[in-house]
mmCIF file of C-alpha atoms in Angstrom:
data_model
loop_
_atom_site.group_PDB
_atom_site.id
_atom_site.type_symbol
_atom_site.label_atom_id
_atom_site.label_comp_id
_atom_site.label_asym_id
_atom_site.label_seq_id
_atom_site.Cartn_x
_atom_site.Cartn_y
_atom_site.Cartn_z
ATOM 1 C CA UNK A 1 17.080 39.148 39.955
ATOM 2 C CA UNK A 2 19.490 37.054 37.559
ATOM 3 C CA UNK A 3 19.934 38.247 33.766
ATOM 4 C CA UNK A 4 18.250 35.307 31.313
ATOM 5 C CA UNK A 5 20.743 33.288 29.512
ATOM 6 C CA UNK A 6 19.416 33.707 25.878
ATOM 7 C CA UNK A 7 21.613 34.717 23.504
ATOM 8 C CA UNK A 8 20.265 36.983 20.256
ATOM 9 C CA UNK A 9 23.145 39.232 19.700
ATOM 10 C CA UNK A 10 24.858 37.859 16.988
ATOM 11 C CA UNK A 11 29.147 37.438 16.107
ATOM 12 C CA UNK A 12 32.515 37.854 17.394
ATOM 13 C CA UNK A 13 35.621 37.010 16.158
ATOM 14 C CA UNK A 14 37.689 38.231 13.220
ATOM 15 C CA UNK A 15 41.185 39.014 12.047
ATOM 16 C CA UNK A 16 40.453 42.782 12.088
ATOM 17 C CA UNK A 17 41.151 44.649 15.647
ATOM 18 C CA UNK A 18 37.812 45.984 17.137
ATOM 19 C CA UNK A 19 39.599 49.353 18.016
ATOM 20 C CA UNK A 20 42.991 50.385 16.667
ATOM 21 C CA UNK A 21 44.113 53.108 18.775
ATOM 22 C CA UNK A 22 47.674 54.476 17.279
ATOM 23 C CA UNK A 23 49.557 57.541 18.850
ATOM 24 C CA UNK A 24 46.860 59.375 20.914
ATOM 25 C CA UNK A 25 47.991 62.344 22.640
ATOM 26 C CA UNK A 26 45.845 64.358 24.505
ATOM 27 C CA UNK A 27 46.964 67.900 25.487
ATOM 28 C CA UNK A 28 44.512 70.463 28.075
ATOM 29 C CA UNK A 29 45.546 73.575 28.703
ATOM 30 C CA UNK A 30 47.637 73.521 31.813
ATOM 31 C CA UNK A 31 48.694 69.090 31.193
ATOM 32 C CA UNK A 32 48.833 66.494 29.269
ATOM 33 C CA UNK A 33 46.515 64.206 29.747
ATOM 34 C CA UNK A 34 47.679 61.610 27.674
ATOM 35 C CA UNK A 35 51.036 60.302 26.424
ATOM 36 C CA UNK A 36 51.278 59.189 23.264
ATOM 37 C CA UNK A 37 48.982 55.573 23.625
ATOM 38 C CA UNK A 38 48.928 52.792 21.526
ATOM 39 C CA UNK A 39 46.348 49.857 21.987
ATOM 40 C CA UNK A 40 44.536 47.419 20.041
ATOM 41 C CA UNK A 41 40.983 45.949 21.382
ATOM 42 C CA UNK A 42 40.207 42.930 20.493
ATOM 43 C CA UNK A 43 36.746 41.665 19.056
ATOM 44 C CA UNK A 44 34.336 39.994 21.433
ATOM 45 C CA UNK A 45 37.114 40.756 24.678
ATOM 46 C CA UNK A 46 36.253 42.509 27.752
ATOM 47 C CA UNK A 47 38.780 45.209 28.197
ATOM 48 C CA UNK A 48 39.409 47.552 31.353
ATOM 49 C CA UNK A 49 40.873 50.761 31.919
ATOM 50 C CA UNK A 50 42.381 50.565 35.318
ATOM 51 C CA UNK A 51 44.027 53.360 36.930
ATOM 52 C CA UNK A 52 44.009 55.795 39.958
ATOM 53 C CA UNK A 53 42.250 59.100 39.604
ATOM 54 C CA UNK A 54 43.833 61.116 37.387
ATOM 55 C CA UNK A 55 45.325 58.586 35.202
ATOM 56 C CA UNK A 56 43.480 59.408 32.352
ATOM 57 C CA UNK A 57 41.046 56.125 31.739
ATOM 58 C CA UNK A 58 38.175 58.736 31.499
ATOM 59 C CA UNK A 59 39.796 60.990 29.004
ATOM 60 C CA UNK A 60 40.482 57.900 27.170
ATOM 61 C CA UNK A 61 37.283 56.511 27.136
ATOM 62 C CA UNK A 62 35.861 59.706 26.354
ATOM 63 C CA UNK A 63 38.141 60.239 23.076
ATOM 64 C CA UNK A 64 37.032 57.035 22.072
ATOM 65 C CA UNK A 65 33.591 57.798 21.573
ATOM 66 C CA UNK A 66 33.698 61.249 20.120
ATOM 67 C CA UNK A 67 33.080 63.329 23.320
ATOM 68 C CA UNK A 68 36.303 64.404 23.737
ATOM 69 C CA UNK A 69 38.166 65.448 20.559
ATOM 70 C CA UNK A 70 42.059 63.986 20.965
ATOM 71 C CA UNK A 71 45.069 66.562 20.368
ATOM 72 C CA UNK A 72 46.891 63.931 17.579
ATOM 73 C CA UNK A 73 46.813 60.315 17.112
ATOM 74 C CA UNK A 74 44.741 58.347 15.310
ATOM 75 C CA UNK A 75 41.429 56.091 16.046
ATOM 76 C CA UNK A 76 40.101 52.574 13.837
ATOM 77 C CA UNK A 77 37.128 50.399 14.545
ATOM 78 C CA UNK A 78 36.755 47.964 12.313
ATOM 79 C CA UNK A 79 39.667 49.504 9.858
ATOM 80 C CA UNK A 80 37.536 52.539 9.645
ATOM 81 C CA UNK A 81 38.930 55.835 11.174
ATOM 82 C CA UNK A 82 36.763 57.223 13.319
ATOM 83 C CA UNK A 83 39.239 59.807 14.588
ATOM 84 C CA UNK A 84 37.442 62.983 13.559
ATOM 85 C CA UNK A 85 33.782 61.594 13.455
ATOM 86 C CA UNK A 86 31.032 63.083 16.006
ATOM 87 C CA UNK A 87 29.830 60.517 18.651
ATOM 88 C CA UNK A 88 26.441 59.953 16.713
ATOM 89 C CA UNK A 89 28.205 58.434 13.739
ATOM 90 C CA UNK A 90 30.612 56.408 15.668
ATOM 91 C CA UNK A 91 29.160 52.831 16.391
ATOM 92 C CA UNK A 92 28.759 52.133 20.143
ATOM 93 C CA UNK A 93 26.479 51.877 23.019
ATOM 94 C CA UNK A 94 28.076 54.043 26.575
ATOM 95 C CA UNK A 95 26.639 53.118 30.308
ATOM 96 C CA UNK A 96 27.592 56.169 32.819
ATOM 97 C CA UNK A 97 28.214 56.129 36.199
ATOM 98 C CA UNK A 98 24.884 57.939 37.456
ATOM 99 C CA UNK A 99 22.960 55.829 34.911
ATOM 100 C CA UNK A 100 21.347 58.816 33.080
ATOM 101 C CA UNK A 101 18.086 57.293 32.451
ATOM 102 C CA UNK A 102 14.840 60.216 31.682
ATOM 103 C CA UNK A 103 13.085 60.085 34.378
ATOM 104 C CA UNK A 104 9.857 61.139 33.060
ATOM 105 C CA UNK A 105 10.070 58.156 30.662
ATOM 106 C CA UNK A 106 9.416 54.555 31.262
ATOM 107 C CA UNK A 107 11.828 51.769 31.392
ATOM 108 C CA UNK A 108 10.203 50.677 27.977
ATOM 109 C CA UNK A 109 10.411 54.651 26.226
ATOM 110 C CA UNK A 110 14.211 54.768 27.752
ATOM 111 C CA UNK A 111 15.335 51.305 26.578
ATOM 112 C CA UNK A 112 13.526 52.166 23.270
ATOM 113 C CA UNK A 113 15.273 55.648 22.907
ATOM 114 C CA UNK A 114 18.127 54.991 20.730
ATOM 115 C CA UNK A 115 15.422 52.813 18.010
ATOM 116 C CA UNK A 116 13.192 55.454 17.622
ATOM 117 C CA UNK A 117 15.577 57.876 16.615
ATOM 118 C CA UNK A 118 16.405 55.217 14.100
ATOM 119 C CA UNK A 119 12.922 55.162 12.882
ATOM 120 C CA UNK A 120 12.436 51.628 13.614
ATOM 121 C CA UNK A 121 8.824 50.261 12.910
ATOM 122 C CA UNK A 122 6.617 50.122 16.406
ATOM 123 C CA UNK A 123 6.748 46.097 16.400
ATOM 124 C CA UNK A 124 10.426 45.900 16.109
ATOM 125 C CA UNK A 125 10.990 48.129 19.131
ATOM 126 C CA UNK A 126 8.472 46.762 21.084
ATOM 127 C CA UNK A 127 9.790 43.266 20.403
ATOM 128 C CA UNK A 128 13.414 44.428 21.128
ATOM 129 C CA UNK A 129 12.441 46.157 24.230
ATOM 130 C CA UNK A 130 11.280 42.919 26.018
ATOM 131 C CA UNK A 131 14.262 40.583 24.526
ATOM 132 C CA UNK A 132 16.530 43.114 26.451
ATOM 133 C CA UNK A 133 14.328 43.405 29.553
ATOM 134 C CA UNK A 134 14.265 39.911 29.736
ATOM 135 C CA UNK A 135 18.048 39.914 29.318
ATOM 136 C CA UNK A 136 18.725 42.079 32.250
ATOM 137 C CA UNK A 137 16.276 40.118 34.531
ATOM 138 C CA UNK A 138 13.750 42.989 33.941
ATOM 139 C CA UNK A 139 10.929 41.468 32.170
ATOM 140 C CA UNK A 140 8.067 43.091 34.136
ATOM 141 C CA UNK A 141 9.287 46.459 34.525
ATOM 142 C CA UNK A 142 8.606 48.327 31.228
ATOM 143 C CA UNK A 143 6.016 50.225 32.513
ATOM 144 C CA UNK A 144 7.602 51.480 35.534
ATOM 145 C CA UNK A 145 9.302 54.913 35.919
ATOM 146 C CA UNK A 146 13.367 54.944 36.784
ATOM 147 C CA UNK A 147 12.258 56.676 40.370
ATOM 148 C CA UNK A 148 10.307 53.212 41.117
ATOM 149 C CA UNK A 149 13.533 50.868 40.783
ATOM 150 C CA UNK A 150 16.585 50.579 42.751
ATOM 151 C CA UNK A 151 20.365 51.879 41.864
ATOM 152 C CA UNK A 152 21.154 48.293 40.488
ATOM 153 C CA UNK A 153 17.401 48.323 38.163
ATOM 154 C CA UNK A 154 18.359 51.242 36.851
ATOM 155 C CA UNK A 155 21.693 50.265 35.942
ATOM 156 C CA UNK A 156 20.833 47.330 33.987
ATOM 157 C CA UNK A 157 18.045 49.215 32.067
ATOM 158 C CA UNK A 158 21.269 51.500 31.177
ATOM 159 C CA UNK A 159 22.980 48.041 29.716
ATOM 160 C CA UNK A 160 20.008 47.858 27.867
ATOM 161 C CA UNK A 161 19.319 51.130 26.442
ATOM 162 C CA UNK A 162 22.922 50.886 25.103
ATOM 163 C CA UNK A 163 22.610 47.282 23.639
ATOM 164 C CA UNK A 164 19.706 48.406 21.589
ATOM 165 C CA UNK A 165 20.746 49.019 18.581
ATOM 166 C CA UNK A 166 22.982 46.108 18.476
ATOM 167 C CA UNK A 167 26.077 48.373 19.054
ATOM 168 C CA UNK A 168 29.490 47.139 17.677
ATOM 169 C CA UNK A 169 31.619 48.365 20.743
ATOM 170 C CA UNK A 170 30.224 49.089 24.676
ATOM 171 C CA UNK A 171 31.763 51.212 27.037
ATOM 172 C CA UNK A 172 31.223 51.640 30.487
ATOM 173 C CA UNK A 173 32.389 54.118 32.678
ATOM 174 C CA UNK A 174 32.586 53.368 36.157
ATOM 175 C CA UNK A 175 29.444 51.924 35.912
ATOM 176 C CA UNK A 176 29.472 50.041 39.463
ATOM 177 C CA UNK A 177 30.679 53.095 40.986
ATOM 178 C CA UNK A 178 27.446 54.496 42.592
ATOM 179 C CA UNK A 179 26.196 51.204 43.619
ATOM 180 C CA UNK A 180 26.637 50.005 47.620
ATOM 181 C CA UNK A 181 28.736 47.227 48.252
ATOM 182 C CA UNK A 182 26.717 43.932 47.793
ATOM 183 C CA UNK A 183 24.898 45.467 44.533
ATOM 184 C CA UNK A 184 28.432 45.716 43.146
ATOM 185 C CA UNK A 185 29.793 42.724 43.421
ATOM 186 C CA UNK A 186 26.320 40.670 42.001
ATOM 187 C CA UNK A 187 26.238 42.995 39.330
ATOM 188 C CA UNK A 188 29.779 42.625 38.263
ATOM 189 C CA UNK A 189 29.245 39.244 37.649
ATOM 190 C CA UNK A 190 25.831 39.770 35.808
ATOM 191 C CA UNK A 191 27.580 41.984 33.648
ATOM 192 C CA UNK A 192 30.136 39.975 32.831
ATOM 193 C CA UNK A 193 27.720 36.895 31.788
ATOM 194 C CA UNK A 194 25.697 39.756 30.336
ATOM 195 C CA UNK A 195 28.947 40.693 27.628
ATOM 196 C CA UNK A 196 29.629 36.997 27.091
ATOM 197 C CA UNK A 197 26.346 36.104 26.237
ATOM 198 C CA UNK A 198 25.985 38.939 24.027
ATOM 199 C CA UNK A 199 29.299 39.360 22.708
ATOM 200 C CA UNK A 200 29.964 42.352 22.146
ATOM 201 C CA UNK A 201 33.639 43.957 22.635
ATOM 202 C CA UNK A 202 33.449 45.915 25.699
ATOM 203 C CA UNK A 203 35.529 48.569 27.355
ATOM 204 C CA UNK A 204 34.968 49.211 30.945
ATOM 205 C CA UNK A 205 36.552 52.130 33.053
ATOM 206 C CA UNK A 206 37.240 51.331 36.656
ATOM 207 C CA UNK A 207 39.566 52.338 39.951
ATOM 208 C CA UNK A 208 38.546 49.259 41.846
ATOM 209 C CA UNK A 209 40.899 46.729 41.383
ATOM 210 C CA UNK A 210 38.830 44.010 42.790
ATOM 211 C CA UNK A 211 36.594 44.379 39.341
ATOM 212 C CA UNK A 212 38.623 44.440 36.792
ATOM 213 C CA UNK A 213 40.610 41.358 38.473
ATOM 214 C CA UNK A 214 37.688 39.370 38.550
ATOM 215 C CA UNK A 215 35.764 41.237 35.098
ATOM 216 C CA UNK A 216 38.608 41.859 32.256
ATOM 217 C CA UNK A 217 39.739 39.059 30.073
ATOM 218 C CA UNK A 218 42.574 42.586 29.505
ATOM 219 C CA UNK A 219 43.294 45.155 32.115
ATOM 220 C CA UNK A 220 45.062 47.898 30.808
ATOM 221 C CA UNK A 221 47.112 49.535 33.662
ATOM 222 C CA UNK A 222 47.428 53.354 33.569
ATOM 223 C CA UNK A 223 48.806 56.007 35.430
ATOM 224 C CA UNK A 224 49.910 59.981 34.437
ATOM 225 C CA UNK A 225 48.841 59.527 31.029
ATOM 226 C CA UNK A 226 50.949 56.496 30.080
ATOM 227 C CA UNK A 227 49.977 52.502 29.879
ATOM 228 C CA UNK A 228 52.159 51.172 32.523
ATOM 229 C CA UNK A 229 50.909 46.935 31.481
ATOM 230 C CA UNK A 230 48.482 45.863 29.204
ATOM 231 C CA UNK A 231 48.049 41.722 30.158
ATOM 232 C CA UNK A 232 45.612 39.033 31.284
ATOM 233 C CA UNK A 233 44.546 39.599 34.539
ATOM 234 C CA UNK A 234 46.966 36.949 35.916
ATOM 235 C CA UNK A 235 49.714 38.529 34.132
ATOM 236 C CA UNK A 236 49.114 41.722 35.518
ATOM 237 C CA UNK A 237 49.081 40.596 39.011
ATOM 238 C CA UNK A 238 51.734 37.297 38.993
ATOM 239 C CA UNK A 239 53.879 39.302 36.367
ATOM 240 C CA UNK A 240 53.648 43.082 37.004
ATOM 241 C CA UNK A 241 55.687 45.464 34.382
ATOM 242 C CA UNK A 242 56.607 48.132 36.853
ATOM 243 C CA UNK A 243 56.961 48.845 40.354
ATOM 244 C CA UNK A 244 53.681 51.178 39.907
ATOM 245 C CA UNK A 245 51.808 48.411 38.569
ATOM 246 C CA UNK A 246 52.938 46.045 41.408
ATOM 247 C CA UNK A 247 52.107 48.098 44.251
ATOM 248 C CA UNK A 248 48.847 49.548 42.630
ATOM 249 C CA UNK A 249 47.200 46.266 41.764
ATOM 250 C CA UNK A 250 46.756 43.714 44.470
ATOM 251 C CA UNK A 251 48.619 44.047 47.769
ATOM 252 C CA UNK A 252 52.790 43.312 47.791
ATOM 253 C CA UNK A 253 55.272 43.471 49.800
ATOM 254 C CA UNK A 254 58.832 45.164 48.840
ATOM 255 C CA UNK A 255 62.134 43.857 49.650
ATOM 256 C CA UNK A 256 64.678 46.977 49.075
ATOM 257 C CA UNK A 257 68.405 45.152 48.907
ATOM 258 C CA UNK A 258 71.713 45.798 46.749
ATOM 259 C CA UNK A 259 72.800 43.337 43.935
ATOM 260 C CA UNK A 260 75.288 40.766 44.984
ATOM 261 C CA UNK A 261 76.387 39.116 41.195
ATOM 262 C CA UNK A 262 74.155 36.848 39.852
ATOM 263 C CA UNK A 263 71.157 35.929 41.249
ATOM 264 C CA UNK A 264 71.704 36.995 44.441
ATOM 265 C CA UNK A 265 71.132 40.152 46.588
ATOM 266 C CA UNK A 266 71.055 41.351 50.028
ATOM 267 C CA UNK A 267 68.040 42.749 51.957
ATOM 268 C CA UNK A 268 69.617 44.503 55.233
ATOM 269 C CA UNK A 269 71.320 41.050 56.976
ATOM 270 C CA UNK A 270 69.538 38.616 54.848
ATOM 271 C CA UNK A 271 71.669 37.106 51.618
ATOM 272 C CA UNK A 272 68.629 35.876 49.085
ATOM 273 C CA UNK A 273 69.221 34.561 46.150
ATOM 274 C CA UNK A 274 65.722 34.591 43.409
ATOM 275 C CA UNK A 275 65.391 31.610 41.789
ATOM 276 C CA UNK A 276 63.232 32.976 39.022
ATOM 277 C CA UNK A 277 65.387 35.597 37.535
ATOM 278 C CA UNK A 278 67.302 34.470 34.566
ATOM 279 C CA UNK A 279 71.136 35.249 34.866
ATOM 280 C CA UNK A 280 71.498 37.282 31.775
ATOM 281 C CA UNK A 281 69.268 40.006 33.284
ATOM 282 C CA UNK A 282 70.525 40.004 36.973
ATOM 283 C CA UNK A 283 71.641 43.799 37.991
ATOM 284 C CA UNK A 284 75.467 44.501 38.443
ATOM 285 C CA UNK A 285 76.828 43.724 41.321
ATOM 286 C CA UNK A 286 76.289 46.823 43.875
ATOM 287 C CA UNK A 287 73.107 48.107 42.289
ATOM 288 C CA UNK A 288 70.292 49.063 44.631
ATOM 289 C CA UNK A 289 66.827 46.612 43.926
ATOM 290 C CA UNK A 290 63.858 45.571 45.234
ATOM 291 C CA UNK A 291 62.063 42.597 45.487
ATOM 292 C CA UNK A 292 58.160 42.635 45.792
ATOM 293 C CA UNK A 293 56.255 39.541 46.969
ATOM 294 C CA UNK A 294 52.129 38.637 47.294
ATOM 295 C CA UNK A 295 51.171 37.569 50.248
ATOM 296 C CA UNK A 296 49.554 34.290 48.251
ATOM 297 C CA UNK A 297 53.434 33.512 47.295
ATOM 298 C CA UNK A 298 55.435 31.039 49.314
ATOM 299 C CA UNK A 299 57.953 32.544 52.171
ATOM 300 C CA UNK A 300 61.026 33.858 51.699
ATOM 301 C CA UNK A 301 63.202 30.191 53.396
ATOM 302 C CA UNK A 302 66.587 30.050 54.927
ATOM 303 C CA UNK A 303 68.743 27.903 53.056
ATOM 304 C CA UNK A 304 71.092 27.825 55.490
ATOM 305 C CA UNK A 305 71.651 27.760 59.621
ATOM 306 C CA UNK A 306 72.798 30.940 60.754
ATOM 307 C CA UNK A 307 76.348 31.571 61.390
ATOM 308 C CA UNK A 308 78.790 31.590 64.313
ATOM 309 C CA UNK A 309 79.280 34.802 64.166
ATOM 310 C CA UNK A 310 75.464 35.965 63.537
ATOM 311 C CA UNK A 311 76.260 38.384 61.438
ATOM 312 C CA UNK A 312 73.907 37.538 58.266
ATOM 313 C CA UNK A 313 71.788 34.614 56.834
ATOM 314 C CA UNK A 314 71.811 33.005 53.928
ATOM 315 C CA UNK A 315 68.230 32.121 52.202
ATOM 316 C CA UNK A 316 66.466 31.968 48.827
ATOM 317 C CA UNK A 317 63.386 33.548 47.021
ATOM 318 C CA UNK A 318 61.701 30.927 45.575
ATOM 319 C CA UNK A 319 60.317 31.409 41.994
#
């Protein structure tokens, strides 16, 4: 079941950062969690968090909305800081992993939740209600009970529920996690349509690779704590900062060699030289390296026939 393509969620856009996140530390008893992260979220981007376990996305994700209380460093959405504020005065809508819909509520009363704390007239909520359930491909199912849909259903009345009261930022955290295979990849794309359509600047927390390749208009790269890349999703993969970030995100294969001068370097018998390394920033001559290569670049060619003697080839990397 497809999410509608109406659009009612108004504006994006705007010199001031969504989120302004400026020297967060985050220290737990025994290690630190986080290192010292700086970040700026965009308005109206999709942003993820990608990382192995450990890395600290969560911790992140949870500092940013008030559920986990950051050891320094400072938090601004909109230019206002939000740093000390509890999570029910901080403006956002949050999806969890196991959904965390009441069951003994119907889709309509969970969807509804966060308006009738807001004391929003009966009309208005029930009129809201249905534009999101018909958003999320849903229309029918107000009256139903969360045990009567499937893992995917339930998620996407959890998009809603948070999109009800027209939050300014959404996060989701691991959201596709709990889902079987083929459920995850449709929704990923619903979701995605789902945060254009809408808008709003999203921040999504994820392991898989795979989704926030083919999700994040950022990915944010992290691992012990620290932002290892923070780039386009092409970046990230064409252009990786660090060996981490190469090996971790897509599959690659590593060259290990010693510097020759230049551009050029030798992997065990093999002389390469790599055409797309600038001269000024080639390693000294002697200096152990390593080359890593997709398996969607071209082949490493021979240049050259191999010598009398047999003892090495000469060949290129191309850029």
């Amino acid at each position: 079941m497809e999410m509608t393509s109406a659009k009612f969620v108004a504006t994006r856009a705007g010199s001031v950062p969504a989120l302004d996140i400026r020297g967060v530390r985050k220290e737990f008893e025994t290690f630190c969690a986080l290192r010292h992260i700086d970040l700026t979220v965009y308005q109206g981007e999709m942003l993820c968090f990608l990382g192995p376990s450990g890395c600290g996305k969560t911790t992140l994700l949870r500092i940013i909305a008030g559920l986990e209380k950051q050891t320094a460093g400072t938090i601004l959405q909109l230019g206002r800081d939000i740093s000390a504020l509890p999570p029910a005065r901080r403006d956002y809508g949050i999806v969890f992993q196991s959904y965390a819909l009441f069951p003994n509520l119907t889709i309509a009363d969970n969807v509804a939740y966060g308006l009738v704390n807001r004391r929003t007239s009966r009309a208005e909520i029930a009129q809201r209600v249905q534009e999101l359930l018909d958003l999320v491909g849903l229309p029918t199912s107000g009256r139903k009970y969360p045990s009567q849909l499937s893992g995917g259903q339930q998620q996407r009345v959890a998009l809603a529920r948070a999109l009800a009261t027209r939050p300014g930022l959404l996060l989701l955290d691991e959201p596709l996690s709990a889902l079987d295979a083929l459920e995850r990849v449709r929704l990923r794309g619903e979701i995605r349509r789902l945060q254009q359509q809408v808008g709003v600047t999203t921040i999504m927390v994820t392991h898989d690779q795979e989704e926030a390749l083919s999700m994040a208009d950022r990915i944010v790269v992290m691992n012990h704590g620290v932002i290892e890349q923070v780039g386009t999703p092409l970046d990230v993969y064409e252009r990786p900062a660090t060996p981490f970030v190469a090996d971790f995100v897509g599959r690659v294969n590593v060259l290990a060699g010693t510097a020759l001068g230049g551009r050029r370097f030798r992997v065990g018998t093999l002389e390469l030289t790599c055409e797309a390394a600038a001269a000024s920033s080639s390693p000294a001559r002697s200096q152990p390296l390593s080359s890593s290569r997709r398996p969607s670049h071209r082949p490493v060619q021979r240049r050259y026939a191999q010598p009398a003697d047999g003892r090495h080839r000469k060949g290129r990397v191309p850029g």
